[in-house]
Coordinates of C-alpha atoms in Angstrom, one line a residue:
Chain V
M1 CA -1.4 -7.7 -16.9
Q2 CA -0.7 -10.8 -14.9
N3 CA 1.9 -10.5 -12.2
E4 CA 3.7 -13.0 -10.1
T5 CA 0.8 -13.4 -7.7
G6 CA -1.2 -15.3 -10.3
I7 CA -4.0 -12.7 -10.2
S8 CA -4.0 -9.5 -12.3
K9 CA -5.6 -6.2 -11.3
E10 CA -8.3 -6.8 -13.9
A11 CA -9.0 -10.3 -12.5
L12 CA -9.2 -9.0 -8.9
F13 CA -11.6 -6.2 -9.9
S14 CA -13.7 -8.8 -11.8
V15 CA -13.9 -10.9 -8.6
M16 CA -15.0 -7.9 -6.7
T17 CA -17.7 -6.9 -9.2
D18 CA -19.0 -10.5 -9.4
V19 CA -19.4 -10.6 -5.6
F20 CA -21.0 -7.2 -5.3
D21 CA -23.3 -7.7 -8.3
S22 CA -24.5 -11.1 -7.3
M23 CA -24.9 -10.7 -3.6
L24 CA -25.8 -7.0 -3.4
Q25 CA -26.9 -5.9 -6.8
V26 CA -24.6 -3.0 -6.2
G27 CA -22.1 -1.7 -8.8
I28 CA -18.5 -0.7 -8.1
Q29 CA -16.2 1.4 -10.2
E30 CA -12.4 1.4 -10.2
S31 CA -10.9 4.6 -8.8
N32 CA -7.5 6.0 -7.7
G33 CA -8.6 6.8 -4.2
S34 CA -7.7 5.4 -0.8
A35 CA -9.9 3.8 1.9
N36 CA -10.3 6.7 4.3
G37 CA -12.6 6.3 7.2
D38 CA -16.1 7.8 7.4
A39 CA -16.8 11.2 8.9
S40 CA -15.7 9.9 12.3
G41 CA -12.7 8.2 10.8
R42 CA -14.0 4.7 11.5
I43 CA -12.8 1.9 9.1
S44 CA -14.0 -1.6 8.6
L45 CA -11.2 -4.1 7.7
A46 CA -12.0 -7.7 6.8
S47 CA -9.4 -10.3 5.9
V48 CA -9.1 -14.0 5.0
S49 CA -6.0 -16.1 4.8
I50 CA -5.1 -18.6 2.1
T51 CA -2.7 -21.4 2.9
G52 CA -1.3 -24.0 0.5
G53 CA -0.1 -23.9 -3.1
W54 CA -0.2 -20.1 -2.6
S55 CA -0.2 -18.5 0.8
G56 CA -1.2 -15.0 1.7
V57 CA -3.9 -12.8 3.0
V58 CA -6.7 -10.9 1.2
F59 CA -8.0 -7.7 2.8
M60 CA -11.0 -5.6 2.1
Q61 CA -11.2 -2.1 3.7
C62 CA -13.8 0.6 3.6
P63 CA -15.4 3.3 5.7
Y64 CA -17.6 1.9 8.5
E65 CA -20.5 3.8 6.9
L66 CA -20.2 1.8 3.7
A67 CA -19.8 -1.4 5.7
S68 CA -23.1 -0.5 7.4
E69 CA -24.8 0.2 4.1
L70 CA -23.6 -3.1 2.6
G71 CA -24.9 -4.9 5.7
Q72 CA -28.2 -3.2 5.4
E73 CA -28.5 -4.4 1.8
M74 CA -27.7 -7.9 2.7
F75 CA -29.9 -8.2 5.7
K76 CA -32.6 -6.1 4.0
C77 CA -32.9 -3.8 7.0
D78 CA -32.2 -0.1 7.8
A79 CA -29.6 1.9 9.7
A80 CA -31.7 2.0 12.8
T81 CA -32.0 -1.8 13.1
I82 CA -28.6 -3.1 11.9
T83 CA -26.2 -4.0 14.7
A84 CA -22.4 -3.9 14.8
A85 CA -22.4 -7.7 14.9
D86 CA -24.5 -7.8 11.7
I87 CA -22.1 -5.4 10.0
Q88 CA -19.1 -7.6 11.0
D89 CA -20.9 -10.7 9.8
A90 CA -21.7 -9.1 6.4
M91 CA -18.1 -7.9 5.9
G92 CA -16.9 -11.3 6.9
E93 CA -19.0 -13.0 4.3
L94 CA -18.0 -10.5 1.6
I95 CA -14.3 -11.1 2.2
N96 CA -15.0 -14.8 2.4
M97 CA -16.4 -14.7 -1.1
V98 CA -13.7 -12.4 -2.5
G99 CA -10.9 -14.4 -0.9
G100 CA -12.4 -17.7 -2.0
N101 CA -12.5 -16.5 -5.6
V102 CA -9.0 -15.1 -5.4
K103 CA -7.9 -18.5 -4.1
A104 CA -9.4 -20.2 -7.1
Q105 CA -7.0 -18.2 -9.3
M106 CA -3.9 -19.1 -7.4
P107 CA -1.8 -22.2 -7.5
G108 CA -3.5 -24.9 -5.4
P109 CA -4.5 -26.9 -3.6
S110 CA -5.0 -24.5 -0.7
S111 CA -7.4 -23.8 2.1
L112 CA -9.2 -20.7 3.1
S113 CA -9.4 -19.5 6.7
L114 CA -12.5 -18.2 8.5
P115 CA -12.8 -14.4 8.0
N116 CA -11.5 -11.8 10.5
V117 CA -13.2 -8.4 10.8
V118 CA -11.8 -5.3 12.6
Q119 CA -13.7 -2.1 13.0
G120 CA -12.4 1.1 14.5
C121 CA -10.3 4.2 14.1
E122 CA -6.6 4.8 13.7
F123 CA -5.4 1.3 13.8
S124 CA -2.6 -0.3 11.8
W125 CA -2.0 -3.8 10.7
K126 CA 1.0 -5.9 9.6
V127 CA 1.4 -9.3 8.0
P128 CA 4.8 -10.7 9.1
G129 CA 6.7 -11.8 6.1
G130 CA 4.0 -10.4 3.8
R131 CA 4.4 -8.4 0.7
E132 CA 1.6 -6.5 -1.1
V133 CA 1.3 -7.9 -4.6
Q134 CA -2.0 -6.6 -5.8
R135 CA -4.4 -3.8 -5.0
V136 CA -7.6 -2.5 -6.4
H137 CA -9.1 0.9 -5.4
S138 CA -12.8 1.3 -6.2
K139 CA -15.9 3.3 -5.4
C140 CA -19.0 1.7 -4.1
K141 CA -22.0 3.9 -3.3
D142 CA -19.6 6.8 -3.8
K143 CA -17.4 5.6 -1.0
D144 CA -13.9 4.1 -1.1
L145 CA -13.5 0.3 -1.2
V146 CA -10.1 -1.3 -1.4
V147 CA -9.1 -4.9 -1.8
L148 CA -5.5 -5.9 -1.5
V149 CA -3.6 -9.1 -1.8
I150 CA -0.6 -9.8 0.5
Q151 CA 1.6 -12.7 -0.4
D152 CA 3.5 -14.7 2.3
T153 CA 7.1 -14.4 1.1
K154 CA 8.2 -17.1 3.5
Q155 CA 6.9 -19.7 0.9
Chain U
M1 CA -40.4 -29.0 2.4
K2 CA -38.4 -28.3 5.5
V3 CA -34.8 -27.2 4.6
L4 CA -31.9 -26.9 7.0
V5 CA -29.5 -24.0 6.2
V6 CA -26.1 -24.6 7.7
D7 CA -23.7 -21.6 7.7
D8 CA -21.7 -19.8 10.3
S9 CA -22.5 -16.5 8.7
R10 CA -25.9 -15.2 9.9
V11 CA -26.2 -13.0 6.8
M12 CA -25.9 -16.0 4.5
R13 CA -28.5 -17.9 6.5
V14 CA -30.8 -14.9 6.1
I15 CA -30.1 -14.6 2.3
V16 CA -30.5 -18.4 1.6
G17 CA -33.5 -18.6 3.9
R18 CA -35.2 -15.7 2.2
T19 CA -34.8 -17.4 -1.2
L20 CA -36.1 -20.7 0.2
R21 CA -39.2 -19.1 1.9
E22 CA -40.0 -17.3 -1.4
M23 CA -40.2 -20.8 -2.9
G24 CA -42.6 -21.9 -0.2
H25 CA -40.2 -23.9 1.9
D26 CA -39.9 -23.9 5.7
V27 CA -36.4 -23.0 7.0
L28 CA -34.4 -24.2 9.9
E29 CA -30.9 -22.8 10.7
A30 CA -27.7 -24.0 12.2
G31 CA -24.4 -22.1 12.7
D32 CA -22.0 -25.1 12.3
G33 CA -22.0 -28.8 11.6
Q34 CA -22.4 -29.9 15.2
E35 CA -25.5 -27.7 15.6
A36 CA -26.8 -29.0 12.3
L37 CA -26.6 -32.6 13.6
L38 CA -28.7 -31.6 16.6
R39 CA -31.3 -29.9 14.3
L40 CA -31.5 -33.2 12.4
Q41 CA -32.1 -35.2 15.6
E42 CA -34.8 -32.7 16.7
N43 CA -36.6 -32.6 13.4
G44 CA -37.3 -35.9 11.7
D45 CA -38.9 -34.3 8.6
I46 CA -36.0 -32.3 7.1
G47 CA -35.9 -33.0 3.4
M48 CA -32.9 -31.0 2.4
A49 CA -29.7 -29.4 3.9
M50 CA -27.9 -26.4 2.3
V51 CA -24.4 -26.6 3.8
D52 CA -21.4 -24.2 3.9
W53 CA -17.9 -25.7 3.8
N54 CA -15.8 -23.5 6.0
M55 CA -17.3 -23.3 9.5
P56 CA -16.0 -23.4 13.1
V57 CA -16.6 -26.3 15.4
M58 CA -17.5 -28.8 12.7
N59 CA -17.1 -27.9 9.0
G60 CA -19.4 -28.8 6.2
I61 CA -17.6 -31.8 4.9
D62 CA -17.3 -33.4 8.3
F63 CA -21.0 -32.7 8.9
L64 CA -21.8 -34.3 5.5
R65 CA -19.8 -37.4 6.3
A66 CA -21.4 -37.7 9.8
M67 CA -24.8 -37.3 8.3
R68 CA -24.3 -39.8 5.5
S69 CA -23.0 -42.4 7.9
D70 CA -26.3 -42.3 9.7
S71 CA -29.0 -44.4 8.0
R72 CA -31.8 -42.1 9.3
Y73 CA -30.6 -39.3 7.0
T74 CA -29.9 -41.1 3.7
A75 CA -32.9 -39.6 2.0
I76 CA -32.0 -36.0 2.8
Q77 CA -30.8 -34.1 -0.2
V78 CA -27.6 -32.0 0.4
M79 CA -26.5 -28.9 -1.5
M80 CA -23.1 -27.5 -0.7
V81 CA -23.1 -23.7 -0.8
T82 CA -19.6 -22.5 -0.5
T83 CA -16.7 -20.4 -1.8
E84 CA -14.7 -23.6 -2.4
T85 CA -14.4 -23.7 -6.1
E86 CA -11.4 -26.0 -6.7
M87 CA -12.4 -29.1 -8.7
G88 CA -10.8 -31.4 -6.1
Q89 CA -13.0 -29.8 -3.4
V90 CA -16.2 -30.3 -5.5
Q91 CA -15.3 -33.9 -6.1
L92 CA -14.6 -34.4 -2.4
A93 CA -18.0 -33.1 -1.5
L94 CA -19.8 -35.2 -4.1
Q95 CA -17.9 -38.3 -3.0
A96 CA -18.9 -37.5 0.6
G97 CA -22.5 -37.5 -0.4
A98 CA -23.5 -34.1 -1.6
N99 CA -26.2 -34.1 -4.3
S100 CA -25.5 -30.6 -5.7
Y101 CA -22.9 -27.8 -5.4
V102 CA -23.3 -24.1 -5.7
T103 CA -20.4 -21.6 -5.4
K104 CA -20.6 -18.2 -3.8
P105 CA -21.3 -15.6 -4.9
F106 CA -24.7 -16.6 -6.3
T107 CA -27.9 -14.9 -7.2
P108 CA -31.3 -16.2 -5.8
D109 CA -32.0 -17.4 -9.4
V110 CA -29.1 -19.8 -9.3
I111 CA -30.3 -21.4 -6.0
Q112 CA -33.8 -21.6 -7.3
E113 CA -32.7 -23.2 -10.6
K114 CA -30.5 -25.7 -8.8
L115 CA -33.4 -26.7 -6.5
R116 CA -35.7 -27.1 -9.4
S117 CA -33.2 -29.3 -11.2
M118 CA -33.2 -31.5 -8.1
G119 CA -37.0 -31.7 -8.4
L120 CA -37.6 -29.6 -5.3

């Protein structure tokens, strides 16, 4: 069902599967879970902003362990050799692709920011004036992966 | 052929570079448009550039315009590889001198097919 954001839950999930299938050859499944951290509680949170005909922020959140595994897939390396910078880079590129394809389904023209990636434990975030308008919970490699869309209500 | 991959994301440079090397091409890398202009000056035998749009320092479209305004680089083929999918953006890139356009995400097959369609 399409909502006022211009992107339905189904369309957002389709964007996610397209990115993960194409770039990682990794499947994802819709779930009802939440994006908890890994065993140590660490989370990786990536975001990209859209400004223009539609303005807001697209977030992708997962346990750090999953972010590391995704980075290893993209760099074709193993857990012993991947660095924190590599993991941030991989998460940044994934949210860049998800956000770019979300942008394509919103009213334009608009521009996409460079990605931001935060990794750590027990942090919180806030988008001033933002309202969550879409969210997809999924499982990737049996771990939680969440993408959410925040609309800038000041528009 | 020597191909310049211009992307601020190291993982994308690795992925695109891997695909190009599998096709037998030599790969050079740059993390933004300004660095890419330096690579062009240092290497006179670059035959193609694969360019991201959104990058810090100098973005892909500004790099493309700078490159096309220099007569030394008119023969270099340019493929934009970007998340920018709006038709207006595609037209802007083509008007600025891009020869081809690929949107992210992509599979290696898509890159290879595009290159072959360009005769590379």
